[in-house]
PDB file of C-alpha atoms in Angstrom:
ATOM      1  CA  UNK D 105      -8.950 164.128 -11.997  1.00 81.00           C
ATOM      2  CA  UNK D 106      -9.829 163.601  -8.072  1.00 90.00           C
ATOM      3  CA  UNK D 107      -9.333 166.561  -5.635  1.00 94.00           C
ATOM      4  CA  UNK D 108      -8.773 165.663  -2.281  1.00 96.00           C
ATOM      5  CA  UNK D 109      -9.422 168.297   0.517  1.00 95.00           C
ATOM      6  CA  UNK D 110      -8.132 167.160   4.503  1.00 95.00           C
ATOM      7  CA  UNK D 111      -8.812 169.186   7.102  1.00 95.00           C
ATOM      8  CA  UNK D 112      -8.853 168.615  11.239  1.00 97.00           C
ATOM      9  CA  UNK D 113      -4.935 168.876  12.000  1.00 96.00           C
ATOM     10  CA  UNK D 114      -3.410 170.972  14.453  1.00 97.00           C
ATOM     11  CA  UNK D 115      -1.522 170.863  18.007  1.00 98.00           C
ATOM     12  CA  UNK D 116      -2.294 168.498  20.520  1.00 98.00           C
ATOM     13  CA  UNK D 117      -0.725 167.359  23.961  1.00 98.00           C
ATOM     14  CA  UNK D 118       0.539 163.705  24.463  1.00 98.00           C
ATOM     15  CA  UNK D 119      -2.152 161.323  24.985  1.00 98.00           C
ATOM     16  CA  UNK D 120      -4.936 163.689  23.338  1.00 98.00           C
ATOM     17  CA  UNK D 121      -6.721 163.091  20.298  1.00 98.00           C
ATOM     18  CA  UNK D 122      -7.921 164.515  16.790  1.00 98.00           C
ATOM     19  CA  UNK D 123     -10.018 163.677  14.257  1.00 98.00           C
ATOM     20  CA  UNK D 124      -9.079 164.331  10.741  1.00 98.00           C
ATOM     21  CA  UNK D 125     -11.072 164.427   7.322  1.00 98.00           C
ATOM     22  CA  UNK D 126     -10.473 164.176   3.743  1.00 98.00           C
ATOM     23  CA  UNK D 127     -13.561 165.151   1.036  1.00 97.00           C
ATOM     24  CA  UNK D 128     -13.171 164.016  -2.174  1.00 95.00           C
ATOM     25  CA  UNK D 129     -14.472 165.384  -5.551  1.00 94.00           C
ATOM     26  CA  UNK D 130     -15.421 161.849  -7.068  1.00 85.00           C
ATOM     27  CA  UNK D 131     -18.936 160.424  -7.872  1.00 84.00           C
ATOM     28  CA  UNK D 132     -17.141 157.016  -7.741  1.00 89.00           C
ATOM     29  CA  UNK D 133     -16.250 157.529  -4.130  1.00 91.00           C
ATOM     30  CA  UNK D 134     -17.894 154.673  -2.668  1.00 87.00           C
ATOM     31  CA  UNK D 135     -15.863 152.072  -5.316  1.00 89.00           C
ATOM     32  CA  UNK D 136     -12.727 153.815  -4.107  1.00 93.00           C
ATOM     33  CA  UNK D 137      -9.993 152.805  -1.991  1.00 96.00           C
ATOM     34  CA  UNK D 138      -9.347 155.753   0.748  1.00 97.00           C
ATOM     35  CA  UNK D 139      -5.657 155.939   2.732  1.00 98.00           C
ATOM     36  CA  UNK D 140      -4.555 158.163   4.802  1.00 98.00           C
ATOM     37  CA  UNK D 141      -0.596 158.159   4.742  1.00 98.00           C
ATOM     38  CA  UNK D 142       1.890 160.550   6.909  1.00 98.00           C
ATOM     39  CA  UNK D 143       5.698 162.029   6.408  1.00 98.00           C
ATOM     40  CA  UNK D 144       7.508 163.434   9.310  1.00 97.00           C
ATOM     41  CA  UNK D 145      10.377 165.559   9.086  1.00 95.00           C
ATOM     42  CA  UNK D 146      13.337 163.904   7.368  1.00 95.00           C
ATOM     43  CA  UNK D 147      11.280 160.742   6.775  1.00 96.00           C
ATOM     44  CA  UNK D 148       9.493 158.946   4.059  1.00 97.00           C
ATOM     45  CA  UNK D 149       5.996 158.998   3.450  1.00 97.00           C
ATOM     46  CA  UNK D 150       4.539 156.129   5.360  1.00 98.00           C
ATOM     47  CA  UNK D 151       0.974 154.248   5.358  1.00 98.00           C
ATOM     48  CA  UNK D 152      -0.636 154.838   8.277  1.00 98.00           C
ATOM     49  CA  UNK D 153      -4.548 153.292   7.149  1.00 98.00           C
ATOM     50  CA  UNK D 154      -6.411 152.007   4.154  1.00 97.00           C
ATOM     51  CA  UNK D 155     -10.617 151.586   3.784  1.00 98.00           C
ATOM     52  CA  UNK D 156     -11.638 149.652   0.907  1.00 97.00           C
ATOM     53  CA  UNK D 157     -14.703 149.944  -0.857  1.00 94.00           C
ATOM     54  CA  UNK D 158     -16.671 147.474   1.267  1.00 95.00           C
ATOM     55  CA  UNK D 159     -14.939 148.767   4.414  1.00 95.00           C
ATOM     56  CA  UNK D 160     -11.926 146.593   5.121  1.00 97.00           C
ATOM     57  CA  UNK D 161      -9.136 148.249   6.953  1.00 98.00           C
ATOM     58  CA  UNK D 162      -5.426 147.901   7.413  1.00 98.00           C
ATOM     59  CA  UNK D 163      -3.257 149.560   9.673  1.00 98.00           C
ATOM     60  CA  UNK D 164       0.281 150.569  10.358  1.00 98.00           C
ATOM     61  CA  UNK D 165       1.308 148.576  13.488  1.00 98.00           C
ATOM     62  CA  UNK D 166       2.435 152.006  15.166  1.00 97.00           C
ATOM     63  CA  UNK D 167      -1.046 153.039  15.128  1.00 98.00           C
ATOM     64  CA  UNK D 168      -3.053 149.727  15.758  1.00 98.00           C
ATOM     65  CA  UNK D 169      -5.512 150.515  18.377  1.00 97.00           C
ATOM     66  CA  UNK D 170      -5.030 153.821  18.168  1.00 98.00           C
ATOM     67  CA  UNK D 171      -6.433 155.219  15.133  1.00 98.00           C
ATOM     68  CA  UNK D 172      -9.351 154.165  13.304  1.00 98.00           C
ATOM     69  CA  UNK D 173     -10.100 154.741   9.387  1.00 98.00           C
ATOM     70  CA  UNK D 174     -13.793 155.185   8.479  1.00 98.00           C
ATOM     71  CA  UNK D 175     -15.747 156.081   5.455  1.00 97.00           C
ATOM     72  CA  UNK D 176     -19.194 157.981   5.170  1.00 96.00           C
ATOM     73  CA  UNK D 177     -20.174 157.612   1.095  1.00 94.00           C
ATOM     74  CA  UNK D 178     -23.019 159.846   1.421  1.00 95.00           C
ATOM     75  CA  UNK D 179     -20.571 162.553   2.186  1.00 95.00           C
ATOM     76  CA  UNK D 180     -17.787 161.490   0.017  1.00 96.00           C
ATOM     77  CA  UNK D 181     -15.879 161.941   2.811  1.00 97.00           C
ATOM     78  CA  UNK D 182     -12.892 159.488   4.995  1.00 98.00           C
ATOM     79  CA  UNK D 183     -11.816 160.053   8.816  1.00 98.00           C
ATOM     80  CA  UNK D 184      -8.567 159.287  10.707  1.00 98.00           C
ATOM     81  CA  UNK D 185     -10.083 158.972  13.838  1.00 98.00           C
ATOM     82  CA  UNK D 186      -6.698 159.405  16.258  1.00 98.00           C
ATOM     83  CA  UNK D 187      -6.346 158.374  20.035  1.00 98.00           C
ATOM     84  CA  UNK D 188      -3.473 158.215  22.510  1.00 98.00           C
ATOM     85  CA  UNK D 189      -1.598 160.184  20.106  1.00 98.00           C
ATOM     86  CA  UNK D 190       2.079 160.332  20.857  1.00 98.00           C
ATOM     87  CA  UNK D 191       5.061 162.622  19.961  1.00 97.00           C
ATOM     88  CA  UNK D 192       6.083 160.593  17.110  1.00 97.00           C
ATOM     89  CA  UNK D 193       2.826 160.826  15.041  1.00 98.00           C
ATOM     90  CA  UNK D 194       4.015 164.032  14.443  1.00 98.00           C
ATOM     91  CA  UNK D 195       3.907 164.592  10.757  1.00 98.00           C
ATOM     92  CA  UNK D 196       2.109 166.166   7.942  1.00 98.00           C
ATOM     93  CA  UNK D 197      -0.892 164.017   7.164  1.00 98.00           C
ATOM     94  CA  UNK D 198      -2.322 163.158   3.598  1.00 98.00           C
ATOM     95  CA  UNK D 199      -5.196 161.341   2.067  1.00 97.00           C
ATOM     96  CA  UNK D 200      -5.200 159.505  -0.747  1.00 97.00           C
ATOM     97  CA  UNK D 201      -7.787 157.963  -3.353  1.00 96.00           C
ATOM     98  CA  UNK D 202      -6.680 154.636  -5.121  1.00 93.00           C
ATOM     99  CA  UNK D 203      -8.291 154.733  -8.757  1.00 88.00           C
ATOM    100  CA  UNK D 204      -5.636 153.256 -10.855  1.00 85.00           C
ATOM    101  CA  UNK D 205      -3.819 156.298 -10.080  1.00 91.00           C
ATOM    102  CA  UNK D 206      -3.226 157.605  -7.086  1.00 94.00           C
ATOM    103  CA  UNK D 207      -4.430 161.084  -5.815  1.00 95.00           C
ATOM    104  CA  UNK D 208      -3.019 162.952  -2.995  1.00 97.00           C
ATOM    105  CA  UNK D 209      -4.509 165.727  -0.915  1.00 96.00           C
ATOM    106  CA  UNK D 210      -2.494 168.908   0.196  1.00 96.00           C
ATOM    107  CA  UNK D 211      -1.899 167.589   3.758  1.00 97.00           C
ATOM    108  CA  UNK D 212      -2.727 168.638   7.170  1.00 97.00           C
ATOM    109  CA  UNK D 213      -0.269 169.487   9.860  1.00 98.00           C
ATOM    110  CA  UNK D 214      -0.288 167.506  12.966  1.00 98.00           C
ATOM    111  CA  UNK D 215       1.641 167.929  15.595  1.00 98.00           C
ATOM    112  CA  UNK D 216       1.879 166.336  19.352  1.00 98.00           C
ATOM    113  CA  UNK D 217       3.801 167.953  21.625  1.00 97.00           C
ATOM    114  CA  UNK D 218       3.377 169.304  25.347  1.00 95.00           C
TER     115      UNK D 218
END
């Protein structure tokens, strides 16, 4: 069992920035692929970004060049730096841990609006 706790969501104006954090309760954190997903109102949950244990990353086309995923294995934490935010980035953002099964955090709301 892995517990994931997200933080850092909120309300931001278009063009602004936010950094999401996700703390994981696993001693194997450094070996785990971590991810961020999002789900907008009335939409399916979609991949935002993944980072592997070796630091390789993948991004959804819609966020490339604006979002950056990173990890701090000493703190068991994965981050999502979001810049140049757009109204269409508005969603609940979920952290994920991939250890055979996929574990999910409770989600944090990001709202981009003027």
